[in-house]
Amino acid sequence: PKISFLEIEIAGPVDIYEDYLESYYKKMGINKNNFFTDISNYLSYELGQPTHCFDKEQLTGNIVFEYKDCSEEFETLLGKKIQLTGKNCVFSNNGKIISLAGVMGGAKTEVTENTTSILLEAAHFNPALIRRSAQRFNLHSEASRRFERGLSPDLAEHAAHRALNLYKVICGGAQNSNFVDEYSKPPTRPSIAITPQDIERVLGISIGSNEITRIL
């Protein structure tokens, strides 16, 4: 995985959104939840990259990403209690699972209207592992659907920086922010061989090598 954590603290509740945010919720017919979750939902719409917000006040010690055998009850942020079994991608805090990674967060660290400090997680996960967990527990979400289809490894870090920009624009100077940690394993990028003959076979027209290079 590639995971970026962004720590954000604001001075208090935010009542007024920018016009484009208000327009997004009205046009899409989506109900507002709370400031942090609203921004997270907007990022998913704007970039296609899911992010998740943990209420920082509910976290103690380190937060850890693991792919491990699970055998404990987990309550989702929707209030559904499930018995986790088998190997799953999870985030843990003090040995307790607080999020089924890429699928859904937990009730214990859920962000509310009273939350003023969060840890935002933006990640790239193995699509097959996310799909397996979502199907195993019949727990499909907007985030899991996007992760299952595969996302660019570079998009997570970009989303974290975009989130910081949105928080600053909407909150002005009334916040503290910090990129606190990042798990980063450079992705293996595929090498694709292509020739002018391949291009001509597909397009039906001949394009010179220099022009192909310029276009690509």
CSV table of C-alpha atoms in Angstrom, one decimal:
chain,number,residue,atom,x,y,z
A,1,PRO,CA,0.0,0.0,0.0
A,2,LYS,CA,0.9,3.7,-0.2
A,3,ILE,CA,-0.6,5.7,2.6
A,4,SER,CA,-0.5,9.4,3.5
A,5,PHE,CA,-1.7,10.7,6.9
A,6,LEU,CA,-2.6,14.3,7.3
A,7,GLU,CA,-3.3,15.8,10.7
A,8,ILE,CA,-5.8,18.7,10.7
A,9,GLU,CA,-7.1,20.9,13.5
A,10,ILE,CA,-9.6,23.7,13.2
A,11,ALA,CA,-10.7,26.3,15.6
A,12,GLY,CA,-14.4,25.4,15.6
A,13,PRO,CA,-17.5,24.4,13.6
A,14,VAL,CA,-17.7,25.6,10.0
A,15,ASP,CA,-21.1,26.9,8.9
A,16,ILE,CA,-20.5,28.4,5.5
A,17,TYR,CA,-19.2,26.5,2.5
A,18,GLU,CA,-17.8,27.8,-0.7
A,19,ASP,CA,-20.3,28.1,-3.6
A,20,TYR,CA,-18.9,25.1,-5.5
A,21,LEU,CA,-19.3,22.9,-2.4
A,22,GLU,CA,-22.9,24.0,-1.8
A,23,SER,CA,-23.6,23.4,-5.5
A,24,TYR,CA,-22.1,19.9,-5.4
A,25,TYR,CA,-24.4,18.8,-2.5
A,26,LYS,CA,-27.5,20.4,-4.1
A,27,LYS,CA,-26.9,19.0,-7.6
A,28,MET,CA,-25.9,15.5,-6.4
A,29,GLY,CA,-28.8,15.4,-3.8
A,30,ILE,CA,-26.4,14.4,-1.1
A,31,ASN,CA,-27.0,15.3,2.6
A,32,LYS,CA,-24.3,17.0,4.5
A,33,ASN,CA,-22.8,15.2,7.5
A,34,ASN,CA,-20.1,17.3,9.1
A,35,PHE,CA,-17.3,19.5,7.8
A,36,PHE,CA,-14.6,16.9,7.6
A,37,THR,CA,-16.7,14.1,6.2
A,38,ASP,CA,-18.2,16.5,3.7
A,39,ILE,CA,-14.8,17.5,2.4
A,40,SER,CA,-13.8,13.8,2.2
A,41,ASN,CA,-16.9,13.0,0.1
A,42,TYR,CA,-16.2,15.9,-2.2
A,43,LEU,CA,-12.7,14.7,-2.8
A,44,SER,CA,-14.0,11.3,-3.8
A,45,TYR,CA,-16.3,13.1,-6.3
A,46,GLU,CA,-13.7,15.5,-7.6
A,47,LEU,CA,-10.6,13.2,-7.8
A,48,GLY,CA,-12.1,9.7,-7.6
A,49,GLN,CA,-9.9,9.0,-4.6
A,50,PRO,CA,-11.5,8.0,-1.4
A,51,THR,CA,-10.2,9.3,1.9
A,52,HIS,CA,-11.1,8.5,5.5
A,53,CYS,CA,-11.2,10.8,8.6
A,54,PHE,CA,-10.4,9.5,12.1
A,55,ASP,CA,-11.4,11.6,15.1
A,56,LYS,CA,-8.0,12.3,16.5
A,57,GLU,CA,-9.3,12.8,20.0
A,58,GLN,CA,-10.3,9.1,20.0
A,59,LEU,CA,-6.8,7.9,19.0
A,60,THR,CA,-4.1,7.1,21.5
A,61,GLY,CA,-0.6,6.1,20.5
A,62,ASN,CA,0.3,4.9,17.0
A,63,ILE,CA,-2.1,4.0,14.3
A,64,VAL,CA,-0.9,0.9,12.3
A,65,PHE,CA,-1.8,-0.6,9.0
A,66,GLU,CA,-1.8,-4.4,8.9
A,67,TYR,CA,-2.8,-7.3,6.7
A,68,LYS,CA,-3.6,-9.8,9.3
A,69,ASP,CA,-5.8,-12.7,10.5
A,70,CYS,CA,-8.8,-11.1,12.3
A,71,SER,CA,-11.0,-12.6,15.0
A,72,GLU,CA,-12.9,-9.8,16.7
A,73,GLU,CA,-16.1,-7.9,16.6
A,74,PHE,CA,-16.0,-4.6,14.6
A,75,GLU,CA,-18.7,-1.9,14.7
A,76,THR,CA,-18.8,0.2,11.5
A,77,LEU,CA,-19.5,3.9,11.4
A,78,LEU,CA,-23.0,3.0,10.2
A,79,GLY,CA,-23.6,1.1,13.5
A,80,LYS,CA,-23.4,-2.4,11.9
A,81,LYS,CA,-21.6,-5.0,14.1
A,82,ILE,CA,-19.7,-7.7,12.2
A,83,GLN,CA,-17.4,-10.5,13.3
A,84,LEU,CA,-14.2,-10.1,11.4
A,85,THR,CA,-12.6,-13.3,10.2
A,86,GLY,CA,-9.8,-14.3,7.9
A,87,LYS,CA,-7.1,-12.1,6.6
A,88,ASN,CA,-8.0,-8.4,6.0
A,89,CYS,CA,-6.4,-5.0,5.5
A,90,VAL,CA,-7.1,-3.1,8.7
A,91,PHE,CA,-6.0,0.0,10.6
A,92,SER,CA,-5.4,-0.7,14.3
A,93,ASN,CA,-4.9,1.6,17.3
A,94,ASN,CA,-3.6,0.1,20.6
A,95,GLY,CA,-4.3,-3.4,19.2
A,96,LYS,CA,-7.9,-2.7,18.4
A,97,ILE,CA,-9.2,-2.6,14.8
A,98,ILE,CA,-10.6,0.9,14.0
A,99,SER,CA,-11.1,0.6,10.3
A,100,LEU,CA,-11.6,-2.1,7.7
A,101,ALA,CA,-9.2,-0.4,5.3
A,102,GLY,CA,-10.6,0.6,1.9
A,103,VAL,CA,-14.1,-0.5,2.9
A,104,MET,CA,-15.4,1.3,6.0
A,105,GLY,CA,-14.3,3.0,9.2
A,106,GLY,CA,-15.3,2.2,12.7
A,107,ALA,CA,-17.8,3.8,15.1
A,108,LYS,CA,-15.2,4.3,17.8
A,109,THR,CA,-13.2,6.9,15.7
A,110,GLU,CA,-16.1,8.3,13.8
A,111,VAL,CA,-16.1,12.0,13.0
A,112,THR,CA,-19.0,14.1,14.3
A,113,GLU,CA,-20.2,17.7,14.2
A,114,ASN,CA,-18.3,18.3,17.3
A,115,THR,CA,-15.0,17.1,15.9
A,116,THR,CA,-12.3,19.7,15.5
A,117,SER,CA,-9.2,17.5,15.1
A,118,ILE,CA,-8.7,14.7,12.6
A,119,LEU,CA,-6.2,12.3,11.1
A,120,LEU,CA,-7.0,12.1,7.3
A,121,GLU,CA,-5.9,8.9,5.6
A,122,ALA,CA,-5.5,8.8,1.8
A,123,ALA,CA,-4.2,5.5,0.4
A,124,HIS,CA,-3.7,3.1,-2.5
A,125,PHE,CA,-4.6,-0.5,-1.7
A,126,ASN,CA,-4.4,-3.8,-3.5
A,127,PRO,CA,-7.8,-4.0,-5.3
A,128,ALA,CA,-8.2,-7.7,-4.9
A,129,LEU,CA,-7.8,-7.6,-1.1
A,130,ILE,CA,-10.3,-4.8,-0.7
A,131,ARG,CA,-12.8,-6.7,-3.0
A,132,ARG,CA,-12.3,-9.8,-0.9
A,133,SER,CA,-13.1,-8.1,2.4
A,134,ALA,CA,-16.1,-6.2,1.0
A,135,GLN,CA,-17.6,-9.4,-0.4
A,136,ARG,CA,-16.8,-11.5,2.7
A,137,PHE,CA,-18.7,-9.2,5.0
A,138,ASN,CA,-21.3,-8.0,2.5
A,139,LEU,CA,-20.1,-4.5,3.3
A,140,HIS,CA,-19.9,-2.5,0.1
A,141,SER,CA,-19.3,1.2,0.1
A,142,GLU,CA,-18.5,4.0,-2.3
A,143,ALA,CA,-14.9,3.7,-1.2
A,144,SER,CA,-14.6,0.0,-1.7
A,145,ARG,CA,-16.1,0.2,-5.2
A,146,ARG,CA,-13.5,2.7,-6.2
A,147,PHE,CA,-10.6,0.8,-4.7
A,148,GLU,CA,-11.8,-2.5,-6.2
A,149,ARG,CA,-11.6,-0.9,-9.7
A,150,GLY,CA,-8.0,0.2,-9.1
A,151,LEU,CA,-6.6,3.7,-8.6
A,152,SER,CA,-3.4,5.4,-9.6
A,153,PRO,CA,-0.8,4.9,-6.8
A,154,ASP,CA,0.1,8.6,-7.2
A,155,LEU,CA,-3.5,9.8,-6.5
A,156,ALA,CA,-3.5,9.2,-2.7
A,157,GLU,CA,-0.8,11.8,-2.0
A,158,HIS,CA,-2.3,14.2,-4.4
A,159,ALA,CA,-5.7,13.9,-2.6
A,160,ALA,CA,-4.1,14.5,0.8
A,161,HIS,CA,-2.6,17.8,-0.5
A,162,ARG,CA,-5.8,18.7,-2.2
A,163,ALA,CA,-7.6,18.1,1.2
A,164,LEU,CA,-5.2,20.4,2.9
A,165,ASN,CA,-5.9,23.1,0.3
A,166,LEU,CA,-9.6,22.8,0.8
A,167,TYR,CA,-9.4,23.0,4.5
A,168,LYS,CA,-7.2,26.1,4.3
A,169,VAL,CA,-9.5,27.8,1.8
A,170,ILE,CA,-12.7,27.1,3.8
A,171,CYS,CA,-11.2,27.6,7.3
A,172,GLY,CA,-8.8,30.5,6.5
A,173,GLY,CA,-6.0,30.6,9.0
A,174,ALA,CA,-7.9,28.9,11.8
A,175,GLN,CA,-6.2,25.5,11.7
A,176,ASN,CA,-3.0,23.6,12.3
A,177,SER,CA,-1.9,21.0,9.8
A,178,ASN,CA,0.9,18.5,9.5
A,179,PHE,CA,1.7,15.5,7.3
A,180,VAL,CA,2.5,13.2,10.2
A,181,ASP,CA,3.4,9.9,8.6
A,182,GLU,CA,3.6,8.1,5.3
A,183,TYR,CA,4.0,4.4,4.4
A,184,SER,CA,5.5,4.5,0.9
A,185,LYS,CA,6.5,1.5,-1.3
A,186,PRO,CA,7.2,2.7,-4.8
A,187,PRO,CA,4.8,1.0,-7.2
A,188,THR,CA,6.2,-1.2,-10.0
A,189,ARG,CA,5.3,0.6,-13.1
A,190,PRO,CA,4.6,-1.5,-16.2
A,191,SER,CA,6.7,-1.1,-19.3
A,192,ILE,CA,4.7,-1.0,-22.5
A,193,ALA,CA,6.4,-1.7,-25.8
A,194,ILE,CA,4.8,0.0,-28.8
A,195,THR,CA,5.8,0.4,-32.5
A,196,PRO,CA,4.6,2.7,-35.3
A,197,GLN,CA,3.2,-0.5,-36.9
A,198,ASP,CA,1.0,-1.1,-33.8
A,199,ILE,CA,-0.3,2.4,-34.1
A,200,GLU,CA,-1.1,2.1,-37.8
A,201,ARG,CA,-2.8,-1.3,-37.3
A,202,VAL,CA,-5.2,0.2,-34.6
A,203,LEU,CA,-5.8,3.7,-36.1
A,204,GLY,CA,-5.6,2.8,-39.8
A,205,ILE,CA,-3.3,5.8,-40.5
A,206,SER,CA,0.5,6.1,-40.6
A,207,ILE,CA,2.2,8.4,-38.0
A,208,GLY,CA,6.0,9.0,-37.8
A,209,SER,CA,8.0,7.9,-34.8
A,210,ASN,CA,8.9,11.5,-33.8
A,211,GLU,CA,5.2,12.5,-33.9
A,212,ILE,CA,4.2,9.5,-31.8
A,213,THR,CA,6.7,10.4,-29.2
A,214,ARG,CA,5.5,14.0,-29.2
A,215,ILE,CA,1.9,13.0,-28.7
A,216,LEU,CA,2.6,10.5,-26.0
